[in-house]
Amino acid sequence: MSDSPVAQPTNPARDREPTDWRAPAMQRRIRRRYGAEQRFRLLGLAAVILSAGFLAVLLVTMVMNGASGFLQTRIALPIDFPRAGLMLDPNRLHGPGADLALAGAGIERATDDAAIAAFGKNGDQWLSDGAWLSVREAVKRDPAILRGRSIIWVPAADTIDVAAKRQGDPAAEAIVATLQARGAISTGFNLPFLTASDSNDPTRAGIWGAFKGSLFTMLVTLLIAFPIGVLSALYLEEYAPRNRWTDLIEVSINNLAAVPSIIFGLLGLAVFLGTFGMPRSASIVGGLTLALMTMPVIVIAGRNAIKAVPPSIRDAALGVGASPIQVVFHHVLPLALPGILTGTIIGMARALGETAPLLMIGMRAFIASPPARLTDPATVLPVQIFLWSDQIDRGFVEKTSAAIIVLLVFLLAMNGFAIYLRNKFETRW
């Protein structure tokens, strides 16, 4: 019997090298791979374009609806003060008793009479309900106008204001045309919108009170949530023993980050108002409530940032004689700070736009004057926007959109500052 190997039948297709790029099968596979990659890139590009489109529609809509909220229509009102019969002594308009003297002078009646005399029997309806306040301020600034006839620019009524800035009802447009022919109407920047507080009259409503309340609330939130969140992350990552209690704490923090915000509002209502008896609708209570909601986000982001610091940094610091506390605060924490600031940005941005927890602690009250202290009654921009959106007056529609623009600018400014700090620390380290 021969020991020579048995000849095997040959198969050219099977013997061909698997990496033969000229083979038809390999060419088909390559085309499929390139086609799948191209489709994936197109899907990603389409997703980016769609997201940018939605953002553009949102911004354009807000700007178009809210731009007119930064404008105000005023009417030139001629007033003959000697004939108005004001019960007012010009000599009493100096000193602490000026406001009391103006309060009982009959300026509101004189303003209505002057409007009727200048524009007809319905002329007083062409003016805002708070037009007499502009007259009062003019008298307070210059008491000398009481000795003669003066023209004072006062806010127009809501219907006139809307018709002057865009299409309104035919009757209001006819009034605007009449005033334009007389040169008695003008539209300019609405400074009271940025300097005044809430009002039942849309022509006098402003966002300063809510904006100041947001500043106070965010300040309390940051001062409470940031240090406690960072220290908690440091302890859990650097010092806490690995046991089931630590695991339970970690699971609880992760769950708290996903709890609906209204639950934190109920917690703030029960603890800060019900147990500790803190002032209702105050910025300090709102800040504490939002701090409870923000802390889990900062803790999670802080732990991830600390964990991302290379172990070699710790070993090198310990090797040159640094103590464990110096390793943490001189090396680990500065390197992890950019990631911690990222988590803080996310948490604070979420807190800035929250409404539900603040409604639970009473920050939906009508606040006619801005808060002066953290314990004063206050509201915040999101709640103010919510309250204005529920009004049926057309003048509040543009005020709502304008307030949204202010809120977006505030959010962008806050995030921009935090990103600047993060990039600064990244450059340093």
CSV table of C-alpha atoms in Angstrom, one decimal:
chain,number,residue,atom,x,y,z
A,1,MET,CA,0.0,0.0,0.0
A,2,SER,CA,1.4,3.4,-0.9
A,3,ASP,CA,1.9,6.0,1.8
A,4,SER,CA,1.6,8.9,-0.6
A,5,PRO,CA,-1.2,11.4,0.4
A,6,VAL,CA,-4.5,11.1,-1.4
A,7,ALA,CA,-5.0,13.9,-3.8
A,8,GLN,CA,-7.9,16.2,-2.8
A,9,PRO,CA,-10.2,17.8,-5.4
A,10,THR,CA,-9.4,21.4,-6.0
A,11,ASN,CA,-12.0,24.2,-5.7
A,12,PRO,CA,-10.7,27.6,-7.1
A,13,ALA,CA,-13.4,29.6,-5.2
A,14,ARG,CA,-12.6,27.9,-1.9
A,15,ASP,CA,-8.8,28.2,-2.4
A,16,ARG,CA,-9.0,31.9,-3.2
A,17,GLU,CA,-7.5,34.1,-0.4
A,18,PRO,CA,-10.3,35.6,1.9
A,19,THR,CA,-8.7,39.0,1.7
A,20,ASP,CA,-8.8,39.1,-2.1
A,21,TRP,CA,-10.3,42.5,-2.6
A,22,ARG,CA,-10.9,41.8,-6.3
A,23,ALA,CA,-13.3,39.0,-5.5
A,24,PRO,CA,-17.0,39.9,-6.4
A,25,ALA,CA,-18.2,38.7,-2.9
A,26,MET,CA,-15.7,40.9,-1.2
A,27,GLN,CA,-16.6,43.9,-3.4
A,28,ARG,CA,-20.3,43.5,-2.5
A,29,ARG,CA,-19.5,43.3,1.2
A,30,ILE,CA,-17.3,46.5,0.9
A,31,ARG,CA,-20.1,48.3,-0.9
A,32,ARG,CA,-22.6,47.3,1.8
A,33,ARG,CA,-20.3,48.5,4.5
A,34,TYR,CA,-19.7,51.9,2.8
A,35,GLY,CA,-23.4,52.2,2.1
A,36,ALA,CA,-24.3,51.5,5.8
A,37,GLU,CA,-21.7,54.0,6.9
A,38,GLN,CA,-23.0,56.7,4.5
A,39,ARG,CA,-26.6,56.1,5.7
A,40,PHE,CA,-25.5,56.4,9.3
A,41,ARG,CA,-23.8,59.6,8.6
A,42,LEU,CA,-26.8,61.0,6.8
A,43,LEU,CA,-29.1,60.0,9.7
A,44,GLY,CA,-26.8,61.7,12.1
A,45,LEU,CA,-26.8,64.8,10.0
A,46,ALA,CA,-30.5,64.7,9.6
A,47,ALA,CA,-30.9,64.5,13.4
A,48,VAL,CA,-28.7,67.5,13.9
A,49,ILE,CA,-30.5,69.5,11.3
A,50,LEU,CA,-33.9,68.5,12.7
A,51,SER,CA,-32.8,69.5,16.2
A,52,ALA,CA,-31.4,72.8,15.0
A,53,GLY,CA,-34.6,73.4,13.0
A,54,PHE,CA,-36.8,72.9,16.1
A,55,LEU,CA,-34.5,75.3,18.1
A,56,ALA,CA,-34.6,77.9,15.4
A,57,VAL,CA,-38.4,77.7,15.2
A,58,LEU,CA,-38.6,78.1,19.0
A,59,LEU,CA,-36.2,81.1,19.0
A,60,VAL,CA,-37.8,82.8,16.0
A,61,THR,CA,-41.3,82.3,17.5
A,62,MET,CA,-40.3,83.7,20.9
A,63,VAL,CA,-38.5,86.7,19.3
A,64,MET,CA,-41.3,87.5,17.0
A,65,ASN,CA,-43.9,87.3,19.7
A,66,GLY,CA,-41.8,88.8,22.5
A,67,ALA,CA,-40.0,91.6,20.7
A,68,SER,CA,-43.0,93.9,20.9
A,69,GLY,CA,-43.1,93.2,24.7
A,70,PHE,CA,-39.9,95.4,24.9
A,71,LEU,CA,-41.8,98.3,23.3
A,72,GLN,CA,-44.4,100.6,24.8
A,73,THR,CA,-46.8,103.0,23.2
A,74,ARG,CA,-47.3,106.3,24.8
A,75,ILE,CA,-49.7,109.2,24.2
A,76,ALA,CA,-49.0,112.9,24.6
A,77,LEU,CA,-51.5,114.1,27.2
A,78,PRO,CA,-51.9,117.9,27.6
A,79,ILE,CA,-52.8,118.9,31.1
A,80,ASP,CA,-53.7,122.4,32.3
A,81,PHE,CA,-52.8,122.0,36.0
A,82,PRO,CA,-54.2,125.3,37.3
A,83,ARG,CA,-57.6,124.4,35.8
A,84,ALA,CA,-57.4,120.8,37.0
A,85,GLY,CA,-58.2,121.7,40.5
A,86,LEU,CA,-55.5,119.7,42.2
A,87,MET,CA,-55.6,119.9,45.9
A,88,LEU,CA,-51.8,120.1,46.1
A,89,ASP,CA,-49.4,122.7,47.5
A,90,PRO,CA,-46.2,122.7,45.4
A,91,ASN,CA,-44.2,123.6,48.6
A,92,ARG,CA,-45.2,120.2,50.2
A,93,LEU,CA,-43.6,118.2,47.4
A,94,HIS,CA,-40.2,118.3,49.0
A,95,GLY,CA,-39.2,116.0,51.9
A,96,PRO,CA,-40.7,112.9,53.4
A,97,GLY,CA,-44.3,114.1,53.1
A,98,ALA,CA,-44.3,114.3,49.3
A,99,ASP,CA,-45.8,110.9,48.7
A,100,LEU,CA,-48.6,111.5,51.2
A,101,ALA,CA,-49.4,114.9,49.6
A,102,LEU,CA,-49.5,113.3,46.1
A,103,ALA,CA,-51.7,110.5,47.3
A,104,GLY,CA,-54.7,112.7,48.1
A,105,ALA,CA,-54.2,115.3,45.4
A,106,GLY,CA,-56.8,113.9,42.9
A,107,ILE,CA,-54.2,113.3,40.1
A,108,GLU,CA,-56.2,110.3,38.8
A,109,ARG,CA,-59.3,112.3,38.3
A,110,ALA,CA,-57.3,115.2,36.7
A,111,THR,CA,-55.7,112.8,34.3
A,112,ASP,CA,-59.1,111.4,33.1
A,113,ASP,CA,-60.5,114.9,32.8
A,114,ALA,CA,-57.5,116.0,30.7
A,115,ALA,CA,-57.9,113.0,28.4
A,116,ILE,CA,-61.6,113.7,27.8
A,117,ALA,CA,-60.9,117.3,27.1
A,118,ALA,CA,-58.1,116.5,24.7
A,119,PHE,CA,-59.5,113.4,22.9
A,120,GLY,CA,-63.3,113.4,23.4
A,121,LYS,CA,-65.7,111.8,25.7
A,122,ASN,CA,-64.0,108.4,25.5
A,123,GLY,CA,-60.5,109.8,25.7
A,124,ASP,CA,-59.9,108.5,29.1
A,125,GLN,CA,-60.3,104.9,27.7
A,126,TRP,CA,-57.4,105.5,25.4
A,127,LEU,CA,-55.1,105.7,28.4
A,128,SER,CA,-53.7,102.9,30.5
A,129,ASP,CA,-55.3,102.4,33.9
A,130,GLY,CA,-51.9,103.5,35.4
A,131,ALA,CA,-51.5,106.6,33.2
A,132,TRP,CA,-52.1,108.8,36.2
A,133,LEU,CA,-49.0,107.3,37.9
A,134,SER,CA,-46.9,108.8,35.1
A,135,VAL,CA,-48.5,112.2,35.8
A,136,ARG,CA,-47.8,111.8,39.5
A,137,GLU,CA,-44.1,111.0,38.8
A,138,ALA,CA,-43.8,114.0,36.5
A,139,VAL,CA,-45.2,116.2,39.2
A,140,LYS,CA,-42.9,114.7,41.7
A,141,ARG,CA,-39.8,115.3,39.5
A,142,ASP,CA,-40.7,118.8,38.6
A,143,PRO,CA,-43.3,120.5,40.8
A,144,ALA,CA,-43.0,123.7,38.7
A,145,ILE,CA,-45.3,122.2,36.1
A,146,LEU,CA,-48.2,122.7,38.5
A,147,ARG,CA,-48.1,126.4,37.6
A,148,GLY,CA,-49.0,126.0,33.9
A,149,ARG,CA,-49.9,123.7,31.1
A,150,SER,CA,-47.7,120.7,30.3
A,151,ILE,CA,-47.7,117.8,27.9
A,152,ILE,CA,-46.9,114.5,29.6
A,153,TRP,CA,-46.3,111.2,27.8
A,154,VAL,CA,-48.4,108.5,29.5
A,155,PRO,CA,-48.9,104.8,28.6
A,156,ALA,CA,-51.6,104.0,26.1
A,157,ALA,CA,-54.4,101.5,26.9
A,158,ASP,CA,-53.7,97.9,26.1
A,159,THR,CA,-55.9,97.8,22.9
A,160,ILE,CA,-54.2,101.0,21.6
A,161,ASP,CA,-50.8,99.6,22.4
A,162,VAL,CA,-51.5,96.3,20.5
A,163,ALA,CA,-52.9,98.2,17.5
A,164,ALA,CA,-49.9,100.5,17.3
A,165,LYS,CA,-47.4,97.7,17.3
A,166,ARG,CA,-49.3,95.2,15.1
A,167,GLN,CA,-52.7,94.5,13.6
A,168,GLY,CA,-55.5,95.1,16.0
A,169,ASP,CA,-59.2,95.7,15.8
A,170,PRO,CA,-60.4,98.3,13.3
A,171,ALA,CA,-61.7,100.7,16.1
A,172,ALA,CA,-58.3,100.7,17.8
A,173,GLU,CA,-56.5,101.2,14.5
A,174,ALA,CA,-58.7,104.2,13.7
A,175,ILE,CA,-57.8,105.7,17.1
A,176,VAL,CA,-54.1,105.1,16.4
A,177,ALA,CA,-54.4,106.8,13.0
A,178,THR,CA,-56.1,109.8,14.6
A,179,LEU,CA,-53.3,110.1,17.2
A,180,GLN,CA,-50.6,109.7,14.6
A,181,ALA,CA,-52.2,112.5,12.5
A,182,ARG,CA,-52.0,114.8,15.6
A,183,GLY,CA,-48.4,113.6,16.5
A,184,ALA,CA,-49.7,112.5,19.9
A,185,ILE,CA,-48.5,108.9,19.9
A,186,SER,CA,-45.1,107.2,19.9
A,187,THR,CA,-43.7,103.7,20.4
A,188,GLY,CA,-40.3,103.3,22.1
A,189,PHE,CA,-38.3,101.0,24.4
A,190,ASN,CA,-40.4,99.8,27.4
A,191,LEU,CA,-38.0,100.4,30.2
A,192,PRO,CA,-40.6,99.7,32.9
A,193,PHE,CA,-40.8,96.1,31.7
A,194,LEU,CA,-37.3,95.7,33.0
A,195,THR,CA,-37.6,97.8,36.1
A,196,ALA,CA,-41.1,97.2,37.4
A,197,SER,CA,-42.8,94.3,39.1
A,198,ASP,CA,-46.0,92.4,38.5
A,199,SER,CA,-49.2,94.3,37.8
A,200,ASN,CA,-52.8,93.6,36.8
A,201,ASP,CA,-52.3,96.2,34.0
A,202,PRO,CA,-50.2,94.6,31.2
A,203,THR,CA,-48.9,98.1,30.2
A,204,ARG,CA,-47.3,98.4,33.7
A,205,ALA,CA,-46.2,94.8,34.3
A,206,GLY,CA,-42.5,94.2,34.5
A,207,ILE,CA,-40.1,91.3,35.3
A,208,TRP,CA,-37.7,93.0,37.8
A,209,GLY,CA,-39.4,91.6,40.8
A,210,ALA,CA,-39.4,88.0,39.4
A,211,PHE,CA,-35.9,88.4,38.1
A,212,LYS,CA,-34.6,89.5,41.5
A,213,GLY,CA,-36.4,86.6,43.1
A,214,SER,CA,-34.7,84.2,40.7
A,215,LEU,CA,-31.3,85.7,41.5
A,216,PHE,CA,-32.0,85.3,45.3
A,217,THR,CA,-33.3,81.8,44.8
A,218,MET,CA,-30.4,80.6,42.6
A,219,LEU,CA,-27.9,82.2,45.0
A,220,VAL,CA,-29.3,80.1,47.9
A,221,THR,CA,-29.5,77.0,45.8
A,222,LEU,CA,-25.8,77.4,44.7
A,223,LEU,CA,-24.5,78.2,48.2
A,224,ILE,CA,-26.3,75.1,49.6
A,225,ALA,CA,-26.1,72.5,46.8
A,226,PHE,CA,-22.6,73.0,45.5
A,227,PRO,CA,-20.5,72.6,48.6
A,228,ILE,CA,-22.6,69.9,50.1
A,229,GLY,CA,-22.7,68.0,46.8
A,230,VAL,CA,-19.0,68.3,46.2
A,231,LEU,CA,-18.1,67.2,49.8
A,232,SER,CA,-20.5,64.3,49.6
A,233,ALA,CA,-18.9,63.2,46.3
A,234,LEU,CA,-15.4,63.4,47.8
A,235,TYR,CA,-16.4,61.4,50.8
A,236,LEU,CA,-18.2,58.7,48.9
A,237,GLU,CA,-15.4,58.3,46.4
A,238,GLU,CA,-12.3,58.8,48.5
A,239,TYR,CA,-13.1,57.9,52.1
A,240,ALA,CA,-16.3,55.9,52.4
A,241,PRO,CA,-15.8,52.2,53.2
A,242,ARG,CA,-17.2,49.8,50.6
A,243,ASN,CA,-20.1,48.0,52.3
A,244,ARG,CA,-23.8,47.6,51.9
A,245,TRP,CA,-24.5,50.9,53.7
A,246,THR,CA,-22.5,52.8,51.2
A,247,ASP,CA,-24.2,50.9,48.4
A,248,LEU,CA,-27.5,51.8,49.8
A,249,ILE,CA,-26.5,55.5,49.9
A,250,GLU,CA,-25.3,55.4,46.3
A,251,VAL,CA,-28.6,53.8,45.1
A,252,SER,CA,-30.6,56.4,47.1
A,253,ILE,CA,-28.7,59.3,45.5
A,254,ASN,CA,-29.2,57.8,42.0
A,255,ASN,CA,-32.9,57.4,42.7
A,256,LEU,CA,-33.2,61.0,44.0
A,257,ALA,CA,-31.8,62.3,40.8
A,258,ALA,CA,-34.8,60.8,39.0
A,259,VAL,CA,-37.5,61.8,41.4
A,260,PRO,CA,-40.1,64.2,39.9
A,261,SER,CA,-39.5,67.8,41.0
A,262,ILE,CA,-43.0,68.2,42.5
A,263,ILE,CA,-42.0,65.6,45.2
A,264,PHE,CA,-39.3,68.0,46.4
A,265,GLY,CA,-41.9,70.7,46.5
A,266,LEU,CA,-44.0,68.6,48.8
A,267,LEU,CA,-40.8,67.9,50.9
A,268,GLY,CA,-40.1,71.6,51.2
A,269,LEU,CA,-43.7,72.3,52.1
A,270,ALA,CA,-43.6,69.7,54.9
A,271,VAL,CA,-40.2,70.4,56.3
A,272,PHE,CA,-39.3,74.1,55.7
A,273,LEU,CA,-42.8,75.5,56.1
A,274,GLY,CA,-44.6,72.9,58.2
A,275,THR,CA,-41.8,71.9,60.6
A,276,PHE,CA,-39.5,74.8,60.8
A,277,GLY,CA,-42.1,77.5,60.2
A,278,MET,CA,-40.1,79.4,57.6
A,279,PRO,CA,-41.7,82.3,55.7
A,280,ARG,CA,-44.0,81.3,52.9
A,281,SER,CA,-43.2,82.3,49.4
A,282,ALA,CA,-39.7,83.4,50.4
A,283,SER,CA,-36.5,83.1,48.3
A,284,ILE,CA,-34.7,81.2,51.0
A,285,VAL,CA,-37.4,78.5,51.1
A,286,GLY,CA,-37.4,78.2,47.3
A,287,GLY,CA,-33.6,78.0,47.3
A,288,LEU,CA,-33.5,75.3,49.9
A,289,THR,CA,-36.1,73.3,48.1
A,290,LEU,CA,-34.3,73.6,44.8
A,291,ALA,CA,-31.0,72.7,46.5
A,292,LEU,CA,-32.5,69.4,47.6
A,293,MET,CA,-33.4,68.7,44.0
A,294,THR,CA,-30.0,69.8,42.6
A,295,MET,CA,-27.7,68.1,45.1
A,296,PRO,CA,-28.1,64.5,43.7
A,297,VAL,CA,-27.1,65.7,40.2
A,298,ILE,CA,-24.0,67.4,41.6
A,299,VAL,CA,-23.1,64.4,43.7
A,300,ILE,CA,-23.3,62.0,40.7
A,301,ALA,CA,-21.4,64.3,38.4
A,302,GLY,CA,-18.8,64.9,41.1
A,303,ARG,CA,-18.2,61.3,41.7
A,304,ASN,CA,-17.8,60.5,38.1
A,305,ALA,CA,-15.3,63.4,37.7
A,306,ILE,CA,-13.3,62.3,40.8
A,307,LYS,CA,-13.3,58.7,39.6
A,308,ALA,CA,-11.9,59.9,36.2
A,309,VAL,CA,-8.8,61.4,37.8
A,310,PRO,CA,-5.9,58.9,37.1
A,311,PRO,CA,-4.6,56.9,40.1
A,312,SER,CA,-1.1,57.9,39.2
A,313,ILE,CA,-1.9,61.4,40.3
A,314,ARG,CA,-2.7,60.2,43.8
A,315,ASP,CA,0.3,57.8,43.9
A,316,ALA,CA,2.7,60.6,42.7
A,317,ALA,CA,1.4,63.0,45.3
A,318,LEU,CA,1.7,60.5,48.1
A,319,GLY,CA,5.2,59.5,46.9
A,320,VAL,CA,6.5,63.1,47.4
A,321,GLY,CA,5.2,63.3,50.9
A,322,ALA,CA,1.7,64.8,50.6
A,323,SER,CA,-0.9,63.8,53.2
A,324,PRO,CA,-4.1,62.2,52.1
A,325,ILE,CA,-6.1,65.4,52.6
A,326,GLN,CA,-3.5,67.3,50.5
A,327,VAL,CA,-3.8,64.8,47.8
A,328,VAL,CA,-7.6,65.3,47.7
A,329,PHE,CA,-7.7,69.1,47.9
A,330,HIS,CA,-4.5,70.0,46.1
A,331,HIS,CA,-4.5,67.5,43.3
A,332,VAL,CA,-7.7,65.4,42.9
A,333,LEU,CA,-10.3,68.1,43.4
A,334,PRO,CA,-8.7,70.7,41.0
A,335,LEU,CA,-8.4,68.1,38.3
A,336,ALA,CA,-12.0,67.0,38.8
A,337,LEU,CA,-13.4,70.5,39.1
A,338,PRO,CA,-14.2,70.9,35.3
A,339,GLY,CA,-16.4,67.8,35.4
A,340,ILE,CA,-18.0,69.0,38.7
A,341,LEU,CA,-18.8,72.3,37.2
A,342,THR,CA,-20.5,70.5,34.2
A,343,GLY,CA,-22.8,68.7,36.6
A,344,THR,CA,-23.4,72.0,38.5
A,345,ILE,CA,-24.4,73.7,35.2
A,346,ILE,CA,-26.9,70.9,34.5
A,347,GLY,CA,-28.3,71.0,38.0
A,348,MET,CA,-28.6,74.8,38.2
A,349,ALA,CA,-30.1,75.0,34.7
A,350,ARG,CA,-32.8,72.5,35.7
A,351,ALA,CA,-33.4,74.4,38.9
A,352,LEU,CA,-33.7,77.8,37.1
A,353,GLY,CA,-36.5,76.4,34.9
A,354,GLU,CA,-38.5,74.7,37.6
A,355,THR,CA,-42.0,75.8,38.5
A,356,ALA,CA,-43.8,72.9,40.2
A,357,PRO,CA,-41.8,72.7,43.5
A,358,LEU,CA,-42.0,76.5,43.9
A,359,LEU,CA,-45.8,76.5,43.4
A,360,MET,CA,-46.0,74.0,46.2
A,361,ILE,CA,-44.3,76.4,48.7
A,362,GLY,CA,-46.5,79.4,47.6
A,363,MET,CA,-44.2,81.3,45.3
A,364,ARG,CA,-47.1,82.0,42.9
A,365,ALA,CA,-48.3,85.0,45.0
A,366,PHE,CA,-48.9,88.3,43.4
A,367,ILE,CA,-45.8,90.3,44.2
A,368,ALA,CA,-46.1,94.0,43.5
A,369,SER,CA,-42.7,95.0,44.8
A,370,PRO,CA,-39.3,93.3,44.4
A,371,PRO,CA,-37.9,91.5,47.4
A,372,ALA,CA,-35.3,93.3,49.5
A,373,ARG,CA,-34.2,90.3,51.6
A,374,LEU,CA,-34.1,86.5,51.3
A,375,THR,CA,-37.1,86.2,53.7
A,376,ASP,CA,-39.3,88.7,51.8
A,377,PRO,CA,-42.2,87.3,49.6
A,378,ALA,CA,-41.0,86.7,46.1
A,379,THR,CA,-41.6,84.9,42.9
A,380,VAL,CA,-39.3,83.7,40.1
A,381,LEU,CA,-39.3,84.1,36.3
A,382,PRO,CA,-40.8,80.6,35.4
A,383,VAL,CA,-43.6,81.1,37.8
A,384,GLN,CA,-44.2,84.7,36.6
A,385,ILE,CA,-44.3,83.4,33.0
A,386,PHE,CA,-46.8,80.7,34.1
A,387,LEU,CA,-49.0,83.3,35.8
A,388,TRP,CA,-49.0,85.7,32.8
A,389,SER,CA,-49.7,82.8,30.3
A,390,ASP,CA,-53.0,82.2,32.2
A,391,GLN,CA,-54.2,85.8,31.7
A,392,ILE,CA,-56.8,86.5,29.0
A,393,ASP,CA,-55.6,90.0,28.3
A,394,ARG,CA,-53.9,90.2,24.9
A,395,GLY,CA,-51.2,92.5,26.4
A,396,PHE,CA,-49.9,89.7,28.6
A,397,VAL,CA,-49.2,87.5,25.5
A,398,GLU,CA,-46.3,89.6,24.4
A,399,LYS,CA,-45.2,90.1,28.0
A,400,THR,CA,-45.1,86.3,28.4
A,401,SER,CA,-42.9,85.8,25.3
A,402,ALA,CA,-40.7,88.7,26.3
A,403,ALA,CA,-40.2,87.2,29.8
A,404,ILE,CA,-39.2,83.9,28.1
A,405,ILE,CA,-36.5,85.7,26.2
A,406,VAL,CA,-35.2,87.3,29.4
A,407,LEU,CA,-35.2,83.8,31.0
A,408,LEU,CA,-33.3,82.3,28.1
A,409,VAL,CA,-30.7,85.1,28.2
A,410,PHE,CA,-30.4,84.7,32.0
A,411,LEU,CA,-29.8,80.9,31.5
A,412,LEU,CA,-27.3,81.4,28.7
A,413,ALA,CA,-25.4,84.0,30.8
A,414,MET,CA,-25.3,81.7,33.8
A,415,ASN,CA,-24.2,78.7,31.7
A,416,GLY,CA,-21.6,80.9,29.8
A,417,PHE,CA,-20.0,82.0,33.1
A,418,ALA,CA,-19.9,78.4,34.4
A,419,ILE,CA,-18.4,77.2,31.1
A,420,TYR,CA,-15.8,80.0,31.3
A,421,LEU,CA,-14.8,78.8,34.8
A,422,ARG,CA,-14.6,75.2,33.6
A,423,ASN,CA,-12.4,76.1,30.7
A,424,LYS,CA,-10.2,78.2,32.9
A,425,PHE,CA,-9.5,75.3,35.2
A,426,GLU,CA,-8.9,73.0,32.3
A,427,THR,CA,-6.3,75.4,30.9
A,428,ARG,CA,-4.6,75.7,34.3
A,429,TRP,CA,-4.4,72.0,34.8
